[in-house]
Amino acid sequence: MKTKNKISDPKIQNIPFLDLKLINRPYEKDINYALKNTVASGWFVLGEEVKKFEKSFAEFCGVRHCIGVANGLDALVLLLNSSNFPPNSEVIVPSNTYIATILAITLAGLKPILVEPDLGTYLIDPTKIEEKITRNTKAILVVHLYGKCCEMELVLRIAQRFNIKVFEDAAQSHGATYQGNKAGNLADGAGFSFYPTKNLGAMGDAGAITTNDDALAETIRAKRNYGSGEKYVFDYQGLNSRLDELQASILNVKFANLEFENFLRKKIANRYLSEISNPKIILPPADTSNQDAWHLFVVRVDNRYKFRKYLTENGIGSDIHYPIAPHKQLAYREWNNITYSIAEKIHEEVVSIPLNVVLSEEEVNYIIDKINKY
């Protein structure tokens, strides 16, 4: 893949955290052609482009069903409210995640039960799940945060013992694998986001649900379309949440390159892991089995403000995923006085450094050098 011309003098590097215009530039011609054909077809909702994407992504994940929806939040909401759980049933979820994971549970009329992560992986700690299970627990919603799959064998073993469902928030894990199976095919169902910044990103909001459960898939297909499986016949109180033809046509163009782009991400991540050697910087866990999708490369540092200021002064962009833990958000003010110390530590220390497919070798060298000199 061609990349932009790089500044030759490393002293005046300006490396943005993410440049979506540059990332999408190689696809510009094919996307314009696809959009032109879609417009000419005159069919814009639940047409052939959506069917094509659903088929391709289902095969990619190794599942029987993929249902395209409007966004990643709706994907999780539809998964949960199509599972026939009684109102206020409990859903176990990690205490460190993007707020959409929590919102999905409450929007589905269910109760989130927060479980602390493992500080070494940033993923839900399976050893802390069982103590939170009650007679009202109906599901565990794991989050494959930053592109790394959870320890699903342990999670599924617990779920089987208590006869509860397991769902995946796979919004950041397109193409990630666990023990040979891809994210989206590790539990009872999964929700994906194709927000523009994702490994497979649309040019607007888009999402999907994957599952091997035929009955669940049929219900979700109806519920994404107002609750209608047949025109003007409504069996459910559903949503208007459909992946549109224009976004599907863009995803169909970019999907063909997903695995190659994930390969490029892994190469950069492996360089960071092996070459960043500053004791002030805590690196993410190594991908010893080459399974991670590396949506983000997230380090931890004691004084995040000082570190980000240093990066900015040296022309290196950064971001924070995420600065405030869900239980400290005003949206969930009833939790504000509760302490989840591990989640709080993670949310207070994390910094995401550039990791994307248009980074040049020179830029990666520069980032590593500057971080090692911090």
mmCIF file of N, CA and C in Angstrom, residues 6-109:
data_model
loop_
_atom_site.group_PDB
_atom_site.id
_atom_site.type_symbol
_atom_site.label_atom_id
_atom_site.label_comp_id
_atom_site.label_asym_id
_atom_site.label_seq_id
_atom_site.Cartn_x
_atom_site.Cartn_y
_atom_site.Cartn_z
ATOM 1 N N LYS A 6 7.108 11.352 3.349
ATOM 2 C CA LYS A 6 7.470 11.617 4.738
ATOM 3 C C LYS A 6 8.456 12.768 4.830
ATOM 4 N N ILE A 7 8.394 13.482 5.928
ATOM 5 C CA ILE A 7 9.355 14.536 6.192
ATOM 6 C C ILE A 7 10.703 13.889 6.461
ATOM 7 N N SER A 8 11.725 14.318 5.742
ATOM 8 C CA SER A 8 13.022 13.634 5.842
ATOM 9 C C SER A 8 13.756 13.957 7.137
ATOM 10 N N ASP A 9 13.545 15.151 7.689
ATOM 11 C CA ASP A 9 14.249 15.548 8.897
ATOM 12 C C ASP A 9 13.456 15.088 10.113
ATOM 13 N N PRO A 10 13.977 14.125 10.885
ATOM 14 C CA PRO A 10 13.225 13.605 12.029
ATOM 15 C C PRO A 10 12.966 14.645 13.109
ATOM 16 N N LYS A 11 13.724 15.758 13.111
ATOM 17 C CA LYS A 11 13.541 16.778 14.124
ATOM 18 C C LYS A 11 12.247 17.570 13.923
ATOM 19 N N ILE A 12 11.691 17.517 12.741
ATOM 20 C CA ILE A 12 10.466 18.277 12.468
ATOM 21 C C ILE A 12 9.327 17.353 12.063
ATOM 22 N N GLN A 13 9.375 16.117 12.561
ATOM 23 C CA GLN A 13 8.310 15.168 12.286
ATOM 24 C C GLN A 13 6.995 15.681 12.849
ATOM 25 N N ASN A 14 5.915 15.421 12.128
ATOM 26 C CA ASN A 14 4.566 15.689 12.628
ATOM 27 C C ASN A 14 3.740 14.457 12.326
ATOM 28 N N ILE A 15 3.581 13.597 13.306
ATOM 29 C CA ILE A 15 2.916 12.318 13.102
ATOM 30 C C ILE A 15 1.575 12.348 13.824
ATOM 31 N N PRO A 16 0.482 12.474 13.099
ATOM 32 C CA PRO A 16 -0.816 12.494 13.771
ATOM 33 C C PRO A 16 -1.125 11.138 14.382
ATOM 34 N N PHE A 17 -1.978 11.148 15.416
ATOM 35 C CA PHE A 17 -2.391 9.878 15.987
ATOM 36 C C PHE A 17 -3.098 9.031 14.941
ATOM 37 N N LEU A 18 -3.955 9.661 14.145
ATOM 38 C CA LEU A 18 -4.698 8.945 13.109
ATOM 39 C C LEU A 18 -5.112 9.933 12.036
ATOM 40 N N ASP A 19 -4.899 9.572 10.785
ATOM 41 C CA ASP A 19 -5.277 10.412 9.649
ATOM 42 C C ASP A 19 -6.195 9.599 8.747
ATOM 43 N N LEU A 20 -7.507 9.738 8.961
ATOM 44 C CA LEU A 20 -8.470 8.926 8.210
ATOM 45 C C LEU A 20 -8.469 9.239 6.722
ATOM 46 N N LYS A 21 -8.200 10.490 6.384
ATOM 47 C CA LYS A 21 -8.142 10.846 4.964
ATOM 48 C C LYS A 21 -7.032 10.066 4.269
ATOM 49 N N LEU A 22 -5.891 9.977 4.927
ATOM 50 C CA LEU A 22 -4.751 9.263 4.354
ATOM 51 C C LEU A 22 -5.006 7.755 4.318
ATOM 52 N N ILE A 23 -5.617 7.233 5.379
ATOM 53 C CA ILE A 23 -5.896 5.800 5.446
ATOM 54 C C ILE A 23 -6.860 5.368 4.359
ATOM 55 N N ASN A 24 -7.834 6.223 4.042
ATOM 56 C CA ASN A 24 -8.846 5.858 3.041
ATOM 57 C C ASN A 24 -8.436 6.201 1.607
ATOM 58 N N ARG A 25 -7.351 6.951 1.447
ATOM 59 C CA ARG A 25 -6.956 7.397 0.103
ATOM 60 C C ARG A 25 -6.733 6.252 -0.881
ATOM 61 N N PRO A 26 -6.094 5.129 -0.479
ATOM 62 C CA PRO A 26 -5.889 4.048 -1.449
ATOM 63 C C PRO A 26 -7.187 3.435 -1.980
ATOM 64 N N TYR A 27 -8.275 3.628 -1.239
ATOM 65 C CA TYR A 27 -9.559 3.046 -1.638
ATOM 66 C C TYR A 27 -10.443 4.027 -2.401
ATOM 67 N N GLU A 28 -9.966 5.237 -2.583
ATOM 68 C CA GLU A 28 -10.826 6.310 -3.087
ATOM 69 C C GLU A 28 -11.481 5.969 -4.424
ATOM 70 N N LYS A 29 -10.704 5.483 -5.364
ATOM 71 C CA LYS A 29 -11.245 5.184 -6.692
ATOM 72 C C LYS A 29 -12.299 4.086 -6.628
ATOM 73 N N ASP A 30 -11.988 3.009 -5.901
ATOM 74 C CA ASP A 30 -12.926 1.888 -5.820
ATOM 75 C C ASP A 30 -14.178 2.262 -5.035
ATOM 76 N N ILE A 31 -14.018 3.085 -4.001
ATOM 77 C CA ILE A 31 -15.187 3.511 -3.228
ATOM 78 C C ILE A 31 -16.091 4.404 -4.072
ATOM 79 N N ASN A 32 -15.497 5.322 -4.799
ATOM 80 C CA ASN A 32 -16.311 6.189 -5.663
ATOM 81 C C ASN A 32 -17.086 5.376 -6.693
ATOM 82 N N TYR A 33 -16.431 4.356 -7.241
ATOM 83 C CA TYR A 33 -17.098 3.489 -8.217
ATOM 84 C C TYR A 33 -18.244 2.722 -7.562
ATOM 85 N N ALA A 34 -17.991 2.209 -6.352
ATOM 86 C CA ALA A 34 -19.021 1.452 -5.644
ATOM 87 C C ALA A 34 -20.202 2.340 -5.280
ATOM 88 N N LEU A 35 -19.926 3.535 -4.810
ATOM 89 C CA LEU A 35 -20.997 4.458 -4.442
ATOM 90 C C LEU A 35 -21.817 4.864 -5.671
ATOM 91 N N LYS A 36 -21.131 5.099 -6.783
ATOM 92 C CA LYS A 36 -21.836 5.463 -8.020
ATOM 93 C C LYS A 36 -22.795 4.353 -8.441
ATOM 94 N N ASN A 37 -22.330 3.111 -8.352
ATOM 95 C CA ASN A 37 -23.191 1.979 -8.725
ATOM 96 C C ASN A 37 -24.369 1.836 -7.765
ATOM 97 N N THR A 38 -24.126 2.083 -6.492
ATOM 98 C CA THR A 38 -25.206 1.973 -5.517
ATOM 99 C C THR A 38 -26.257 3.055 -5.752
ATOM 100 N N VAL A 39 -25.805 4.267 -5.992
ATOM 101 C CA VAL A 39 -26.747 5.352 -6.291
ATOM 102 C C VAL A 39 -27.545 5.039 -7.552
ATOM 103 N N ALA A 40 -26.855 4.519 -8.568
ATOM 104 C CA ALA A 40 -27.530 4.205 -9.832
ATOM 105 C C ALA A 40 -28.549 3.083 -9.674
ATOM 106 N N SER A 41 -28.345 2.210 -8.688
ATOM 107 C CA SER A 41 -29.265 1.086 -8.490
ATOM 108 C C SER A 41 -30.629 1.542 -8.000
ATOM 109 N N GLY A 42 -30.646 2.684 -7.292
ATOM 110 C CA GLY A 42 -31.903 3.188 -6.761
ATOM 111 C C GLY A 42 -32.390 2.453 -5.523
ATOM 112 N N TRP A 43 -31.575 1.578 -4.965
ATOM 113 C CA TRP A 43 -31.949 0.796 -3.783
ATOM 114 C C TRP A 43 -30.963 1.122 -2.671
ATOM 115 N N PHE A 44 -31.465 1.684 -1.559
ATOM 116 C CA PHE A 44 -30.571 2.248 -0.554
ATOM 117 C C PHE A 44 -30.663 1.618 0.834
ATOM 118 N N VAL A 45 -31.640 0.764 1.072
ATOM 119 C CA VAL A 45 -31.798 0.141 2.393
ATOM 120 C C VAL A 45 -32.027 -1.355 2.217
ATOM 121 N N LEU A 46 -31.215 -2.177 2.919
ATOM 122 C CA LEU A 46 -31.350 -3.635 2.900
ATOM 123 C C LEU A 46 -31.436 -4.201 1.481
ATOM 124 N N GLY A 47 -30.405 -3.866 0.704
ATOM 125 C CA GLY A 47 -30.319 -4.366 -0.664
ATOM 126 C C GLY A 47 -29.155 -5.322 -0.853
ATOM 127 N N GLU A 48 -28.657 -5.394 -2.074
ATOM 128 C CA GLU A 48 -27.632 -6.375 -2.429
ATOM 129 C C GLU A 48 -26.281 -6.100 -1.772
ATOM 130 N N GLU A 49 -25.926 -4.835 -1.582
ATOM 131 C CA GLU A 49 -24.643 -4.526 -0.943
ATOM 132 C C GLU A 49 -24.614 -5.005 0.508
ATOM 133 N N VAL A 50 -25.733 -4.826 1.212
ATOM 134 C CA VAL A 50 -25.809 -5.310 2.594
ATOM 135 C C VAL A 50 -25.744 -6.836 2.621
ATOM 136 N N LYS A 51 -26.478 -7.480 1.728
ATOM 137 C CA LYS A 51 -26.451 -8.952 1.665
ATOM 138 C C LYS A 51 -25.043 -9.460 1.381
ATOM 139 N N LYS A 52 -24.356 -8.785 0.474
ATOM 140 C CA LYS A 52 -22.988 -9.194 0.125
ATOM 141 C C LYS A 52 -22.069 -9.067 1.325
ATOM 142 N N PHE A 53 -22.177 -7.937 2.041
ATOM 143 C CA PHE A 53 -21.307 -7.751 3.198
ATOM 144 C C PHE A 53 -21.634 -8.753 4.296
ATOM 145 N N GLU A 54 -22.914 -8.950 4.559
ATOM 146 C CA GLU A 54 -23.304 -9.901 5.603
ATOM 147 C C GLU A 54 -22.762 -11.293 5.308
ATOM 148 N N LYS A 55 -22.831 -11.710 4.069
ATOM 149 C CA LYS A 55 -22.330 -13.032 3.686
ATOM 150 C C LYS A 55 -20.815 -13.108 3.860
ATOM 151 N N SER A 56 -20.113 -12.082 3.383
ATOM 152 C CA SER A 56 -18.646 -12.080 3.463
ATOM 153 C C SER A 56 -18.159 -12.051 4.903
ATOM 154 N N PHE A 57 -18.791 -11.213 5.723
ATOM 155 C CA PHE A 57 -18.311 -11.073 7.105
ATOM 156 C C PHE A 57 -18.664 -12.299 7.935
ATOM 157 N N ALA A 58 -19.802 -12.915 7.654
ATOM 158 C CA ALA A 58 -20.152 -14.160 8.349
ATOM 159 C C ALA A 58 -19.125 -15.246 8.036
ATOM 160 N N GLU A 59 -18.751 -15.374 6.777
ATOM 161 C CA GLU A 59 -17.748 -16.370 6.382
ATOM 162 C C GLU A 59 -16.397 -16.052 7.014
ATOM 163 N N PHE A 60 -16.048 -14.781 7.076
ATOM 164 C CA PHE A 60 -14.782 -14.354 7.668
ATOM 165 C C PHE A 60 -14.715 -14.746 9.140
ATOM 166 N N CYS A 61 -15.803 -14.518 9.861
ATOM 167 C CA CYS A 61 -15.841 -14.835 11.287
ATOM 168 C C CYS A 61 -16.076 -16.322 11.543
ATOM 169 N N GLY A 62 -16.572 -17.035 10.533
ATOM 170 C CA GLY A 62 -16.833 -18.463 10.689
ATOM 171 C C GLY A 62 -18.160 -18.763 11.346
ATOM 172 N N VAL A 63 -19.153 -17.865 11.130
ATOM 173 C CA VAL A 63 -20.473 -18.040 11.738
ATOM 174 C C VAL A 63 -21.535 -18.200 10.657
ATOM 175 N N ARG A 64 -22.728 -18.623 11.084
ATOM 176 C CA ARG A 64 -23.822 -18.812 10.134
ATOM 177 C C ARG A 64 -24.522 -17.505 9.773
ATOM 178 N N HIS A 65 -24.495 -16.540 10.705
ATOM 179 C CA HIS A 65 -25.287 -15.331 10.488
ATOM 180 C C HIS A 65 -24.492 -14.067 10.780
ATOM 181 N N CYS A 66 -24.645 -13.088 9.920
ATOM 182 C CA CYS A 66 -24.203 -11.719 10.161
ATOM 183 C C CYS A 66 -25.381 -10.819 9.812
ATOM 184 N N ILE A 67 -25.747 -9.943 10.722
ATOM 185 C CA ILE A 67 -26.873 -9.038 10.512
ATOM 186 C C ILE A 67 -26.352 -7.617 10.593
ATOM 187 N N GLY A 68 -26.393 -6.890 9.494
ATOM 188 C CA GLY A 68 -25.906 -5.515 9.468
ATOM 189 C C GLY A 68 -26.872 -4.576 10.156
ATOM 190 N N VAL A 69 -26.341 -3.705 11.024
ATOM 191 C CA VAL A 69 -27.163 -2.737 11.755
ATOM 192 C C VAL A 69 -26.522 -1.357 11.661
ATOM 193 N N ALA A 70 -27.179 -0.374 12.284
ATOM 194 C CA ALA A 70 -26.768 1.011 12.074
ATOM 195 C C ALA A 70 -25.460 1.375 12.748
ATOM 196 N N ASN A 71 -25.143 0.733 13.876
ATOM 197 C CA ASN A 71 -23.925 1.084 14.615
ATOM 198 C C ASN A 71 -23.620 0.014 15.645
ATOM 199 N N GLY A 72 -22.478 0.141 16.303
ATOM 200 C CA GLY A 72 -22.053 -0.863 17.270
ATOM 201 C C GLY A 72 -22.890 -0.886 18.532
ATOM 202 N N LEU A 73 -23.352 0.286 18.989
ATOM 203 C CA LEU A 73 -24.212 0.321 20.168
ATOM 204 C C LEU A 73 -25.507 -0.441 19.907
ATOM 205 N N ASP A 74 -26.149 -0.171 18.777
ATOM 206 C CA ASP A 74 -27.380 -0.889 18.435
ATOM 207 C C ASP A 74 -27.142 -2.391 18.337
ATOM 208 N N ALA A 75 -25.960 -2.780 17.854
ATOM 209 C CA ALA A 75 -25.652 -4.208 17.745
ATOM 210 C C ALA A 75 -25.748 -4.880 19.116
ATOM 211 N N LEU A 76 -25.174 -4.245 20.133
ATOM 212 C CA LEU A 76 -25.202 -4.822 21.475
ATOM 213 C C LEU A 76 -26.608 -4.762 22.080
ATOM 214 N N VAL A 77 -27.303 -3.648 21.868
ATOM 215 C CA VAL A 77 -28.670 -3.531 22.378
ATOM 216 C C VAL A 77 -29.552 -4.620 21.775
ATOM 217 N N LEU A 78 -29.465 -4.814 20.474
ATOM 218 C CA LEU A 78 -30.288 -5.821 19.800
ATOM 219 C C LEU A 78 -29.950 -7.234 20.262
ATOM 220 N N LEU A 79 -28.669 -7.488 20.485
ATOM 221 C CA LEU A 79 -28.272 -8.799 21.008
ATOM 222 C C LEU A 79 -28.946 -9.069 22.347
ATOM 223 N N LEU A 80 -28.920 -8.083 23.208
ATOM 224 C CA LEU A 80 -29.437 -8.270 24.563
ATOM 225 C C LEU A 80 -30.957 -8.294 24.604
ATOM 226 N N ASN A 81 -31.608 -7.362 23.900
ATOM 227 C CA ASN A 81 -33.069 -7.336 24.018
ATOM 228 C C ASN A 81 -33.766 -8.351 23.125
ATOM 229 N N SER A 82 -32.984 -9.101 22.348
ATOM 230 C CA SER A 82 -33.563 -10.200 21.560
ATOM 231 C C SER A 82 -33.370 -11.546 22.257
ATOM 232 N N SER A 83 -32.808 -11.513 23.466
ATOM 233 C CA SER A 83 -32.487 -12.753 24.168
ATOM 234 C C SER A 83 -33.524 -13.151 25.215
ATOM 235 N N ASN A 84 -34.619 -12.380 25.275
ATOM 236 C CA ASN A 84 -35.764 -12.725 26.139
ATOM 237 C C ASN A 84 -35.405 -12.814 27.617
ATOM 238 N N PHE A 85 -34.514 -11.922 28.073
ATOM 239 C CA PHE A 85 -34.209 -11.864 29.491
ATOM 240 C C PHE A 85 -35.302 -11.071 30.210
ATOM 241 N N PRO A 86 -35.685 -11.456 31.413
ATOM 242 C CA PRO A 86 -36.644 -10.664 32.186
ATOM 243 C C PRO A 86 -36.092 -9.261 32.453
ATOM 244 N N PRO A 87 -36.976 -8.247 32.578
ATOM 245 C CA PRO A 87 -36.502 -6.897 32.900
ATOM 246 C C PRO A 87 -35.649 -6.885 34.154
ATOM 247 N N ASN A 88 -34.600 -6.056 34.120
ATOM 248 C CA ASN A 88 -33.670 -5.880 35.241
ATOM 249 C C ASN A 88 -32.808 -7.107 35.523
ATOM 250 N N SER A 89 -32.777 -8.054 34.588
ATOM 251 C CA SER A 89 -31.813 -9.148 34.726
ATOM 252 C C SER A 89 -30.402 -8.580 34.734
ATOM 253 N N GLU A 90 -29.504 -9.296 35.387
ATOM 254 C CA GLU A 90 -28.139 -8.808 35.539
ATOM 255 C C GLU A 90 -27.242 -9.317 34.408
ATOM 256 N N VAL A 91 -26.394 -8.416 33.913
ATOM 257 C CA VAL A 91 -25.409 -8.745 32.885
ATOM 258 C C VAL A 91 -24.034 -8.334 33.408
ATOM 259 N N ILE A 92 -23.138 -9.288 33.519
ATOM 260 C CA ILE A 92 -21.778 -9.029 33.998
ATOM 261 C C ILE A 92 -20.966 -8.411 32.867
ATOM 262 N N VAL A 93 -20.198 -7.373 33.189
ATOM 263 C CA VAL A 93 -19.469 -6.602 32.184
ATOM 264 C C VAL A 93 -18.211 -6.031 32.839
ATOM 265 N N PRO A 94 -17.123 -5.855 32.091
ATOM 266 C CA PRO A 94 -15.917 -5.290 32.703
ATOM 267 C C PRO A 94 -16.110 -3.849 33.147
ATOM 268 N N SER A 95 -15.424 -3.465 34.214
ATOM 269 C CA SER A 95 -15.539 -2.108 34.746
ATOM 270 C C SER A 95 -14.726 -1.103 33.947
ATOM 271 N N ASN A 96 -13.842 -1.566 33.084
ATOM 272 C CA ASN A 96 -13.068 -0.665 32.212
ATOM 273 C C ASN A 96 -13.439 -0.955 30.764
ATOM 274 N N THR A 97 -14.193 -0.075 30.189
ATOM 275 C CA THR A 97 -14.603 -0.235 28.796
ATOM 276 C C THR A 97 -15.129 1.098 28.306
ATOM 277 N N TYR A 98 -15.345 1.199 27.002
ATOM 278 C CA TYR A 98 -16.038 2.373 26.475
ATOM 279 C C TYR A 98 -17.476 2.330 26.958
ATOM 280 N N ILE A 99 -18.047 3.485 27.208
ATOM 281 C CA ILE A 99 -19.357 3.542 27.856
ATOM 282 C C ILE A 99 -20.463 2.875 27.037
ATOM 283 N N ALA A 100 -20.268 2.711 25.738
ATOM 284 C CA ALA A 100 -21.302 2.077 24.912
ATOM 285 C C ALA A 100 -21.640 0.676 25.399
ATOM 286 N N THR A 101 -20.653 -0.046 25.905
ATOM 287 C CA THR A 101 -20.904 -1.395 26.409
ATOM 288 C C THR A 101 -21.901 -1.365 27.564
ATOM 289 N N ILE A 102 -21.724 -0.403 28.461
ATOM 290 C CA ILE A 102 -22.615 -0.253 29.611
ATOM 291 C C ILE A 102 -23.975 0.273 29.155
ATOM 292 N N LEU A 103 -23.960 1.264 28.274
ATOM 293 C CA LEU A 103 -25.208 1.838 27.763
ATOM 294 C C LEU A 103 -26.100 0.767 27.138
ATOM 295 N N ALA A 104 -25.492 -0.160 26.412
ATOM 296 C CA ALA A 104 -26.275 -1.203 25.746
ATOM 297 C C ALA A 104 -27.084 -2.011 26.750
ATOM 298 N N ILE A 105 -26.472 -2.287 27.898
ATOM 299 C CA ILE A 105 -27.151 -3.087 28.917
ATOM 300 C C ILE A 105 -28.338 -2.320 29.494
ATOM 301 N N THR A 106 -28.115 -1.064 29.850
ATOM 302 C CA THR A 106 -29.205 -0.294 30.450
ATOM 303 C C THR A 106 -30.281 0.050 29.422
ATOM 304 N N LEU A 107 -29.903 0.321 28.184
ATOM 305 C CA LEU A 107 -30.898 0.597 27.141
ATOM 306 C C LEU A 107 -31.750 -0.628 26.834
ATOM 307 N N ALA A 108 -31.203 -1.816 27.089
ATOM 308 C CA ALA A 108 -31.969 -3.048 26.897
ATOM 309 C C ALA A 108 -32.829 -3.384 28.119
ATOM 310 N N GLY A 109 -32.848 -2.485 29.111
ATOM 311 C CA GLY A 109 -33.662 -2.700 30.298
ATOM 312 C C GLY A 109 -33.062 -3.678 31.283
#
